[in-house]
Coordinates of C-alpha atoms and ligand atoms in Angstrom, one line a residue:
X1488 CA -13.1 -42.9 -21.9
X1489 CA -14.3 -39.7 -23.6
X1490 CA -16.2 -39.0 -20.7
X1491 CA -13.7 -39.6 -18.3
X1492 CA -11.4 -37.2 -20.4
X1493 CA -12.7 -34.0 -18.5
X1494 CA -11.8 -35.8 -15.1
X1495 CA -7.9 -36.4 -16.2
X1496 CA -7.7 -32.9 -17.9
X1497 CA -9.3 -31.9 -14.4
X1498 CA -6.8 -33.5 -12.4
X1499 CA -3.8 -32.9 -14.5
X1500 CA -4.1 -29.0 -14.6
X1501 CA -4.8 -29.6 -10.8
X1502 CA -1.3 -31.1 -10.4
X1503 CA 0.1 -28.5 -12.9
X1504 CA -0.7 -25.3 -10.6
X1505 CA 0.8 -27.5 -7.7
X1506 CA 4.0 -28.1 -9.8
X1507 CA 4.4 -24.6 -11.4
X1508 CA 3.6 -23.0 -8.0
X1509 CA 6.9 -24.0 -6.8
X1510 CA 8.4 -22.4 -9.6
X1511 CA 11.7 -20.4 -8.2
X1512 CA 11.2 -18.2 -11.1
X1513 CA 8.1 -16.2 -10.2
X1514 CA 8.2 -12.8 -8.8
X1515 CA 5.8 -14.2 -5.9
X1516 CA 7.9 -17.4 -5.5
X1517 CA 9.5 -18.1 -1.8
X1518 CA 12.0 -20.0 -3.0
X1519 CA 13.7 -17.4 -5.1
X1520 CA 15.6 -15.9 -2.0
X1521 CA 17.0 -12.5 -2.4
X1522 CA 18.2 -11.5 1.0
X1523 CA 19.7 -12.9 4.3
X1524 CA 16.2 -13.3 5.8
X1525 CA 14.8 -15.1 2.8
X1526 CA 17.5 -17.6 3.0
X1527 CA 17.6 -18.2 6.8
X1528 CA 14.1 -19.1 6.9
X1529 CA 14.4 -21.0 3.0
X1530 CA 17.2 -22.9 4.9
X1531 CA 14.6 -23.9 7.9
X1532 CA 11.9 -25.1 5.6
X1533 CA 14.4 -27.2 3.7
X1534 CA 16.1 -28.4 6.9
X1535 CA 12.3 -29.6 8.3
X1536 CA 11.1 -30.2 4.7
X1537 CA 13.9 -33.2 4.0
X1538 CA 13.3 -34.5 7.3
X1539 CA 9.8 -35.0 7.2
X1540 CA 10.4 -36.2 3.7
X1541 CA 12.8 -39.0 5.4
X1542 CA 10.2 -40.1 7.7
X1543 CA 7.5 -40.2 5.2
X1544 CA 9.7 -42.8 3.5
X1545 CA 10.7 -44.8 6.5
X1546 CA 7.2 -44.9 7.5
X1547 CA 5.4 -45.4 4.2
X1548 CA 8.2 -48.0 3.7
X1549 CA 7.6 -50.1 6.5
X1550 CA 3.9 -49.5 6.0
X1551 CA 3.9 -51.0 2.8
X1552 CA 6.4 -53.6 3.7
X1553 CA 3.7 -55.0 6.4
X1554 CA 1.1 -54.7 4.1
X1555 CA 2.3 -57.2 1.3
X1556 CA 4.5 -59.4 3.6
X1557 CA 2.1 -60.1 6.3
X1558 CA -1.4 -59.7 4.2
X1559 CA -4.2 -62.7 4.7
X1560 CA -3.1 -65.4 2.6
X1561 CA -5.8 -68.6 1.3
X1562 CA -4.2 -72.0 1.4
X1563 CA -6.0 -74.3 -1.2
X1564 CA -6.6 -77.6 0.1
X1565 CA -4.6 -79.8 -2.2
X1566 CA -7.1 -82.1 -4.6
X1567 CA -10.1 -80.6 -3.5
X1568 CA -11.7 -76.6 -4.8
X1569 CA -11.9 -75.7 -1.2
X1570 CA -8.7 -73.2 0.5
X1571 CA -8.5 -72.4 4.0
X1572 CA -7.7 -69.1 5.9
X1573 CA -4.6 -68.1 7.2
X1574 CA -3.7 -69.1 10.8
X1575 CA -3.8 -65.4 12.8
X1576 CA -0.4 -64.5 13.5
X1577 CA 0.2 -64.1 17.3
X1578 CA -1.5 -61.6 19.3
X1579 CA 0.9 -59.4 21.1
X1580 CA 0.5 -56.7 23.9
X1581 CA 2.6 -54.0 24.8
X1582 CA 6.3 -53.9 24.1
X1583 CA 7.8 -51.2 26.7
X1584 CA 11.3 -51.4 24.4
X1585 CA 9.3 -50.5 21.5
X1586 CA 7.7 -47.3 22.9
X1587 CA 10.3 -46.1 24.5
X1588 CA 12.2 -46.1 21.0
X1589 CA 9.2 -44.7 19.1
X1590 CA 8.7 -42.1 21.5
X1591 CA 12.4 -40.9 22.1
X1592 CA 13.0 -40.6 18.5
X1593 CA 10.5 -38.4 17.8
X1594 CA 11.4 -36.1 21.0
X1595 CA 15.1 -36.2 19.7
X1596 CA 14.0 -35.1 15.8
X1597 CA 11.6 -32.3 17.4
X1598 CA 14.7 -30.6 19.3
X1599 CA 16.7 -30.6 15.9
X1600 CA 14.5 -29.1 14.4
X1601 CA 13.2 -26.6 17.4
X1602 CA 17.1 -25.7 18.3
X1603 CA 17.4 -24.0 14.4
X1604 CA 13.7 -22.3 14.7
X1605 CA 14.3 -20.6 17.7
X1606 CA 17.4 -19.6 16.1
X1607 CA 15.5 -18.2 13.5
X1608 CA 13.0 -16.8 15.0
X1609 CA 15.4 -14.4 16.9
X1610 CA 17.5 -14.0 13.7
X1611 CA 15.0 -12.4 11.6
X1612 CA 12.8 -10.4 14.4
X1613 CA 15.5 -7.8 14.7
X1614 CA 18.2 -6.9 12.3
X1615 CA 22.2 -7.5 13.3
X1616 CA 23.6 -5.7 16.4
X1617 CA 26.1 -4.0 14.4
X1618 CA 24.3 -3.2 11.1
X1619 CA 22.7 0.7 10.6
X1620 CA 19.2 -0.5 9.3
X1621 CA 17.1 1.8 7.6
X1622 CA 13.8 2.6 9.5
X1623 CA 10.5 2.3 7.8
X1624 CA 6.6 2.2 8.8
X1625 CA 4.3 0.2 6.7
X1626 CA 0.9 0.8 8.0
X1627 CA -2.1 -1.2 6.3
X1628 CA -5.0 0.7 4.8
X1629 CA -8.2 -0.8 3.0
X1630 CA -6.7 -1.5 0.6
X1631 CA -3.1 0.4 0.0
X1632 CA -0.1 0.4 2.0
X1633 CA 1.5 3.7 3.5
X1634 CA 5.1 3.7 3.6
X1635 CA 6.8 6.5 6.0
X1636 CA 10.7 6.9 6.6
X1637 CA 10.7 8.5 10.0
X1638 CA 14.5 9.7 9.8
X1639 CA 13.9 11.4 6.8
X1640 CA 10.2 12.9 7.2
X1641 CA 8.9 11.0 3.7
X1642 CA 5.9 9.6 3.6
X1643 CA 4.8 7.9 0.0
X1644 CA 2.2 4.9 -0.9
X1645 CA 2.3 1.2 -2.4
X1646 CA 6.2 1.6 -3.5
X1647 CA 8.8 1.4 -0.9
X1648 CA 12.1 2.0 -2.3
X1649 CA 14.9 0.7 -0.1
X1650 CA 18.7 0.7 -0.5
X1651 CA 20.5 -3.0 -1.4
X1652 CA 22.9 -4.7 1.1
X1653 CA 21.5 -2.7 4.0
X1654 CA 18.9 -4.0 6.5
X1655 CA 15.9 -2.2 6.4
X1656 CA 13.5 -2.6 10.1
X1657 CA 10.2 -2.5 9.5
X1658 CA 7.5 -1.4 11.9
X1659 CA 4.1 -2.5 11.4
X1660 CA 1.1 -1.1 12.1
X1661 CA -2.6 -0.9 10.4
X1662 CA -5.0 1.9 10.7
X1663 CA -8.1 0.0 10.0
X1664 CA -8.1 -3.7 10.3
X1665 CA -5.7 -6.5 10.6
X1666 CA -3.3 -6.9 7.0
X1667 CA 0.0 -9.1 6.7
X1668 CA 2.8 -7.4 5.0
X1669 CA 5.2 -9.6 2.7
X1670 CA 7.7 -9.4 0.2
X1671 CA 7.5 -13.3 -0.4
X1672 CA 11.4 -13.3 -2.1
X1673 CA 12.3 -11.1 1.4
X1674 CA 10.8 -12.6 4.4
X1675 CA 7.9 -13.9 5.6
X1676 CA 4.6 -12.5 6.4
X1677 CA 4.2 -10.7 9.3
X1678 CA 0.6 -9.0 10.4
X1679 CA -0.6 -5.5 11.0
X1680 CA -2.8 -5.4 13.7
X1681 CA -4.8 -2.1 14.6
X1682 CA -3.8 -0.5 18.1
X1683 CA -0.4 -3.0 18.0
X1684 CA 3.3 -2.8 16.4
X1685 CA 4.9 -5.5 15.1
X1686 CA 8.5 -5.3 13.8
X1687 CA 10.3 -7.5 11.4
X1688 CA 13.3 -6.9 9.4
X1689 CA 14.3 -7.7 6.0
X1690 CA 17.6 -7.2 3.2
X1691 CA 17.9 -7.3 -0.2
X1692 CA 21.1 -8.2 -2.0
X1693 CA 20.5 -7.5 -6.1
X1694 CA 18.7 -4.6 -7.1
X1695 CA 15.1 -4.5 -9.1
X1696 CA 11.3 -5.1 -8.6
X1697 CA 10.1 -7.2 -5.8
X1698 CA 6.5 -7.5 -6.0
X1699 CA 4.7 -7.8 -2.5
X1700 CA 1.5 -8.2 -1.1
X1701 CA -1.4 -8.0 1.7
X1702 CA -1.3 -11.8 3.0
X1703 CA -4.4 -11.5 5.6
X1704 CA -7.7 -11.0 4.3
X1705 CA -9.0 -7.9 5.3
X1706 CA -11.9 -6.8 2.7
X1707 CA -13.3 -6.8 -0.2
X1708 CA -9.9 -5.3 -2.1
X1709 CA -8.1 -7.5 0.1
X1710 CA -6.6 -9.6 -3.3
X1711 CA -5.6 -6.0 -5.1
X1712 CA -3.9 -4.8 -2.1
X1713 CA -0.3 -4.9 -3.7
X1714 CA 2.9 -3.5 -3.3
X1715 CA 6.1 -3.4 -4.9
X1716 CA 9.7 -3.2 -3.4
X1717 CA 12.2 -1.4 -5.2
X1718 CA 15.8 -1.8 -4.2
X1719 CA 18.2 -0.2 -5.5
X1720 CA 22.1 0.6 -5.0
X1721 CA 22.9 3.1 -2.1
X1722 CA 23.7 6.0 -4.1
X1723 CA 20.0 5.6 -6.5
X1724 CA 18.4 5.1 -3.1
X1725 CA 20.1 8.6 -1.5
X1726 CA 18.6 10.2 -5.2
X1727 CA 15.6 8.9 -4.2
X1728 CA 15.8 10.1 -1.0
X1729 CA 16.8 13.6 -2.1
X1730 CA 14.3 14.0 -4.9
X1731 CA 11.3 12.9 -2.3
X1732 CA 12.3 16.2 -0.8
X1733 CA 12.6 18.2 -3.9
X1734 CA 9.4 20.0 -5.0
X1735 CA 8.3 19.8 -8.5
X1736 CA 8.4 22.4 -11.2
X1737 CA 6.0 25.2 -10.2
X1738 CA 2.2 24.2 -11.4
X1739 CA -0.8 26.4 -12.1
X1740 CA -2.2 24.2 -14.8
X1741 CA -5.9 23.5 -14.8
X1742 CA -5.4 20.5 -13.4
X1743 CA -3.7 21.7 -10.6
X1744 CA -7.0 23.7 -9.6
X1745 CA -8.8 21.3 -10.2
X1746 CA -6.9 18.6 -7.8
X1747 CA -7.0 21.1 -5.4
X1748 CA -10.9 21.3 -5.9
X1749 CA -11.6 17.7 -5.9
X1750 CA -8.5 15.7 -4.7
X1751 CA -6.6 17.5 -2.1
X1752 CA -8.8 16.7 0.9
X1753 CA -7.6 13.2 1.0
X1754 CA -4.4 13.3 -1.0
X1755 CA -1.3 15.4 0.1
X1756 CA 0.3 15.9 -3.0
X1757 CA 3.0 18.0 -0.9
X1758 CA 5.4 16.1 1.1
X1759 CA 8.4 18.0 0.1
X1760 CA 7.4 20.8 2.5
X1761 CA 9.4 20.6 5.8
X1762 CA 7.5 19.9 8.9
X1763 CA 5.1 18.0 6.3
X1764 CA 5.9 14.6 7.7
X1765 CA 4.2 15.1 11.5
X1766 CA 1.2 17.1 9.3
X1767 CA 0.2 14.3 7.3
X1768 CA 0.8 11.7 10.3
X1769 CA -1.7 14.0 11.7
X1770 CA -4.1 14.7 8.9
X1771 CA -4.1 11.2 8.1
X1772 CA -5.2 10.2 11.1
X1773 CA -8.4 13.1 11.3
X1774 CA -9.1 11.8 7.5
X1775 CA -10.0 8.8 9.3
X1776 CA -11.3 9.6 12.7
X1777 CA -14.0 12.0 10.1
X1778 CA -14.6 8.8 8.3
X1779 CA -14.8 6.3 10.8
X1780 CA -17.2 8.5 12.8
X1781 CA -19.5 9.5 10.3
X1782 CA -19.5 7.1 7.3
X1783 CA -22.8 8.8 5.8
X1784 CA -21.7 12.5 5.5
X1785 CA -17.8 12.4 5.6
X1786 CA -16.3 14.1 2.3
X1787 CA -12.5 12.4 3.3
X1788 CA -11.0 9.1 4.3
X1789 CA -7.0 8.6 4.8
X1790 CA -5.7 8.2 1.7
X1791 CA -2.5 7.2 -0.1
X1792 CA 0.3 10.5 -0.4
X1793 CA 0.7 11.0 -3.8
X1794 CA 3.6 13.6 -4.0
X1795 CA 5.6 13.1 -6.6
X1796 CA 2.9 10.4 -8.4
X1797 CA 5.0 10.6 -11.8
X1798 CA 7.9 8.9 -10.5
X1799 CA 6.1 5.5 -9.5
X1800 CA 5.5 3.0 -11.5
X1801 CA 2.0 1.3 -10.8
X1802 CA -1.4 2.9 -9.4
X1803 CA -4.3 1.4 -7.7
X1804 CA -2.2 -0.4 -5.5
X1805 CA 0.0 -2.2 -8.3
X1806 CA -3.5 -3.0 -10.3
X1807 CA -2.0 -1.3 -13.1
X1808 CA 0.9 0.6 -14.8
X1809 CA 1.7 4.3 -14.0
X1810 CA 0.9 5.6 -17.9
X1811 CA -1.6 8.3 -18.7
X1812 CA -4.6 5.8 -20.1
X1813 CA -4.8 4.2 -17.3
X1814 CA -4.6 7.0 -14.9
X1815 CA -7.6 8.2 -17.1
X1816 CA -9.4 5.4 -16.5
X1817 CA -8.6 5.0 -12.6
X1818 CA -9.7 8.8 -12.0
X1819 CA -13.0 8.6 -14.1
X1820 CA -14.1 5.1 -12.5
X1821 CA -12.3 3.5 -9.9
X1822 CA -13.9 0.1 -9.8
X1823 CA -12.4 -0.4 -13.2
X1824 CA -9.9 -1.4 -11.7
X1825 CA -10.6 -1.8 -8.4
X1826 CA -13.8 -2.8 -6.8
X1827 CA -15.2 -1.1 -3.3
X1828 CA -12.5 1.1 -2.8
X1829 CA -13.3 4.1 -0.2
X1830 CA -12.5 7.3 -3.1
X1831 CA -15.2 6.1 -4.7
X1832 CA -17.7 5.8 -2.2
X1833 CA -16.3 8.3 -0.1
X1834 CA -15.2 11.5 -2.2
X1835 CA -18.0 14.1 -3.4
X1836 CA -16.7 14.3 -6.9
X1837 CA -17.7 10.2 -6.7
X1838 CA -20.3 9.3 -4.3
X1839 CA -20.5 5.6 -5.5
X1840 CA -20.3 6.5 -9.5
X1841 CA -17.9 7.7 -12.3
X1842 CA -16.5 10.9 -11.6
X1843 CA -18.9 13.6 -12.1
X1844 CA -16.2 15.5 -14.2
X1845 CA -15.3 16.2 -17.7
X1846 CA -13.7 13.7 -20.1
X1847 CA -10.8 16.9 -20.1
X1848 CA -10.8 17.8 -17.0
X1849 CA -10.0 14.4 -16.0
X1850 CA -7.7 14.7 -18.8
X1851 CA -6.4 17.6 -17.2
X1852 CA -5.6 16.3 -13.5
X1853 CA -3.9 13.5 -14.9
X1854 CA -1.2 15.2 -16.7
X1855 CA -1.3 17.5 -13.1
X1856 CA -0.3 14.4 -11.7
X1857 CA 2.0 12.8 -13.8
X1858 CA 4.0 16.3 -14.4
X1859 CA 4.2 15.5 -10.3
X1860 CA 7.6 14.8 -10.5
X1861 CA 10.8 16.4 -8.6
X1862 CA 12.7 19.1 -10.3
X1863 CA 15.7 17.9 -11.7
X1864 CA 14.4 14.1 -11.6
X1865 CA 15.2 13.3 -14.9
X1866 CA 18.4 14.9 -15.2
X1867 CA 19.4 12.8 -11.8
X1868 CA 18.1 10.0 -13.4
X1869 CA 18.6 10.3 -16.9
X1870 CA 21.3 13.1 -17.7
X1871 CA 18.3 14.4 -19.9
X1872 CA 16.4 17.9 -18.7
X1873 CA 12.9 18.3 -19.9
X1874 CA 12.1 21.7 -19.3
X1875 CA 9.4 23.6 -20.5
X1876 CA 8.2 27.4 -20.9
X1877 CA 5.7 28.5 -18.6
X1878 CA 3.9 31.1 -20.0
X1879 CA 3.5 34.7 -18.6
X1880 CA 0.0 35.9 -18.7
X1881 CA -0.7 39.3 -18.5
X1882 CA -3.8 40.9 -16.4
X1883 CA -6.1 43.9 -16.8
X1884 CA -6.6 44.2 -13.0
X1885 CA -6.1 42.7 -9.8
X1886 CA -9.6 41.0 -9.8
X1887 CA -9.7 39.9 -13.2
X1888 CA -6.0 37.8 -11.5
X1889 CA -7.7 36.8 -8.7
X1890 CA -10.8 35.5 -10.7
X1891 CA -8.5 33.4 -12.6
X1892 CA -6.4 32.1 -9.3
X1893 CA -10.0 31.4 -7.8
X1894 CA -10.8 28.7 -10.6
X1895 CA -7.1 27.6 -11.5
X1896 CA -5.9 26.9 -7.6
X1897 CA -9.3 25.1 -7.2
X1898 CA -11.3 27.4 -4.6
X1899 CA -14.2 27.4 -7.4
X1900 CA -14.2 23.9 -6.3
X1901 CA -15.4 24.0 -2.4
X1902 CA -16.3 27.7 -2.6
X1903 CA -19.8 28.7 -4.5
X1904 CA -20.4 32.3 -5.5
X1905 CA -24.0 32.2 -5.4
X1906 CA -26.0 32.9 -1.6
X1907 CA -27.8 29.6 -1.0
X1908 CA -25.4 27.0 -2.5
X1909 CA -22.8 24.7 -0.3
X1910 CA -20.4 23.1 -1.7
X1911 CA -18.2 22.1 0.5
X1912 CA -17.0 25.2 2.3
X1913 CA -18.7 28.4 2.9
X1914 CA -20.3 30.1 -0.1
X1915 CA -17.6 33.4 -0.7
X1916 CA -21.4 35.4 -1.6
X1917 CA -21.0 38.6 0.4
X1918 CA -18.0 37.9 2.0
X1919 CA -16.6 41.6 2.0
X1920 CA -19.3 43.0 4.0
X1921 CA -19.2 40.0 6.7
X1922 CA -15.5 40.0 7.4
X1923 CA -15.0 43.0 8.9
X1924 CA -16.2 42.4 12.2
X1925 CA -15.3 38.7 12.7
X1926 CA -12.1 38.8 14.6
X1927 CA -11.5 42.6 16.2
X1928 CA -8.5 44.1 14.9
X1929 CA -8.8 42.4 11.3
X1930 CA -10.1 44.5 8.2
X1931 CA -12.1 42.8 6.3
X1932 CA -9.1 42.5 3.7
X1933 CA -6.8 41.1 6.5
X1934 CA -9.6 38.7 7.5
X1935 CA -10.1 37.1 3.8
X1936 CA -6.0 37.3 3.7
X1937 CA -5.3 35.5 7.0
X1938 CA -8.1 33.1 6.3
X1939 CA -6.6 31.6 2.8
X1940 CA -3.2 31.3 4.2
X1941 CA -3.9 29.8 8.1
X1942 CA -7.4 28.2 7.2
X1943 CA -7.2 26.5 9.9
X1944 CA -7.3 29.5 12.7
X1945 CA -10.2 31.3 10.7
X1946 CA -12.8 27.8 10.7
X1947 CA -16.4 29.4 10.2
X1948 CA -18.6 27.8 12.7
X1949 CA -20.3 24.5 11.5
X1950 CA -17.6 23.8 8.9
X1951 CA -14.7 21.0 9.5
X1952 CA -10.8 22.1 10.0
X1953 CA -8.0 20.4 8.0
X1954 CA -10.5 20.2 4.8
X1955 CA -8.9 23.2 2.8
X1956 CA -5.9 22.5 1.9
X1957 CA -3.4 24.6 3.4
X1958 CA -0.7 25.1 0.8
X1959 CA -2.2 28.6 -0.3
X1960 CA 0.9 29.9 1.6
X1961 CA 3.1 29.2 -1.3
X1962 CA 1.3 31.6 -3.6
X1963 CA 2.8 34.8 -4.0
X1964 CA 2.2 38.1 -2.8
X1965 CA 0.9 39.3 -5.5
X1966 CA -1.6 36.5 -6.0
X1967 CA -2.7 36.2 -2.4
X1968 CA -3.6 40.3 -3.0
X1969 CA -5.5 39.5 -6.3
X1970 CA -7.3 37.1 -4.9
X1971 CA -8.5 39.2 -2.0
X1972 CA -9.3 41.9 -4.4
X1973 CA -11.3 39.3 -6.5
X1974 CA -13.4 38.0 -3.2
X1975 CA -14.4 41.7 -2.2
X1976 CA -16.0 41.8 -5.4
X1977 CA -18.2 39.1 -5.1
X1978 CA -21.5 40.2 -3.9
Ligands
CUA2769 CU1 -5.0 -5.8 3.6 CU2 -5.9 -8.1 3.1

């Protein structure tokens, strides 16, 4: 008896697993329908389930009836210990009437199932004709989700904001391999296929968070490719949309510089700017091509857009809650939460291991990222304004100011100051002396100035385009002049 206990326990746990997987309370239950698409798909499922259940009962009932009533019996010979076997029943072969009946009945059942199935396929493919759907592009990446709002010019990642009571048309794409977009409570799964576009729609009626998950095996971190749908009432959704187009407070902290130096080649953070949508689409493709065609040497790869990261609720594609502690752990060693990230294998700051940064530097980056909140977001969300004083700094000279900017704007992360060393971009050593004759008609100062503001127009031979962040155009005229003054001194 004791030896059988583990077996019973195992069986019980197995049955238990099957039973709880049907619980409509679970956030990933397909029975907890949150909108019309899910409801229609569920109805179809229930119809098929009950038809199948009825057939099961009838067939099994007939089988059991036959087994019990027509089983072989041995008859005792009266007055002796011997028995004789039953006489075999009459053998029948072929019965036209029966065969027609059991061909017609299944055919009718299939027709009964086919009509609502085809109807559901059409209804759940495109939003209703007279509706005004929100357009979203969901792009699968190994191993995270990019969400684009083409009509609004917004790009974000892993958290899909949608309005309630309004259809959302989702265009499904993939940059690398086949993934599958699945929000169990809202709609059935549909694949994202590289080089091909699928379409689906969903709608959620109650505000709240809805769990999503990649549902097609797509590589080592497939199970960690989660996302979240945040359904909000229309006014809240519009607040979010406007906020995504609003810049955060100016930030010149050390974290900003470190971010620019180590993270900005792959992660965009300024999608509130005009024209950034088209730029991000191009950049994302270029980052991918960079990596795809030279996986050994590439220093960048497509990566989640981090604009306004501070208002997100999760990190690492849904692995953890967005807290400072988790963010620090994530930056320090992504494999703590998620094995196999491209971030860890590609970015120079990792190269496969933990971040080559001091603890205080990692904390500074985390602080900077968490401060990425649309200006006025606190007021819009809670009515409380968390105004902070920005310290005013005093400089003795333009060169000193420039040196500060060189370090704090992240230039130092990619450009060395000595002749031999190349970090990512060209060394700044002797820059002034060689800048005068680079472009006819431009003085050395003008050349340096222009190549900070429009880096892609002045790519030094042998270095890739689009690696240097194009955000220095946001520096003030005074800051740009200070940077140029400082760069002139590096000899
Ligand atoms: Cu993406 Cu599984």
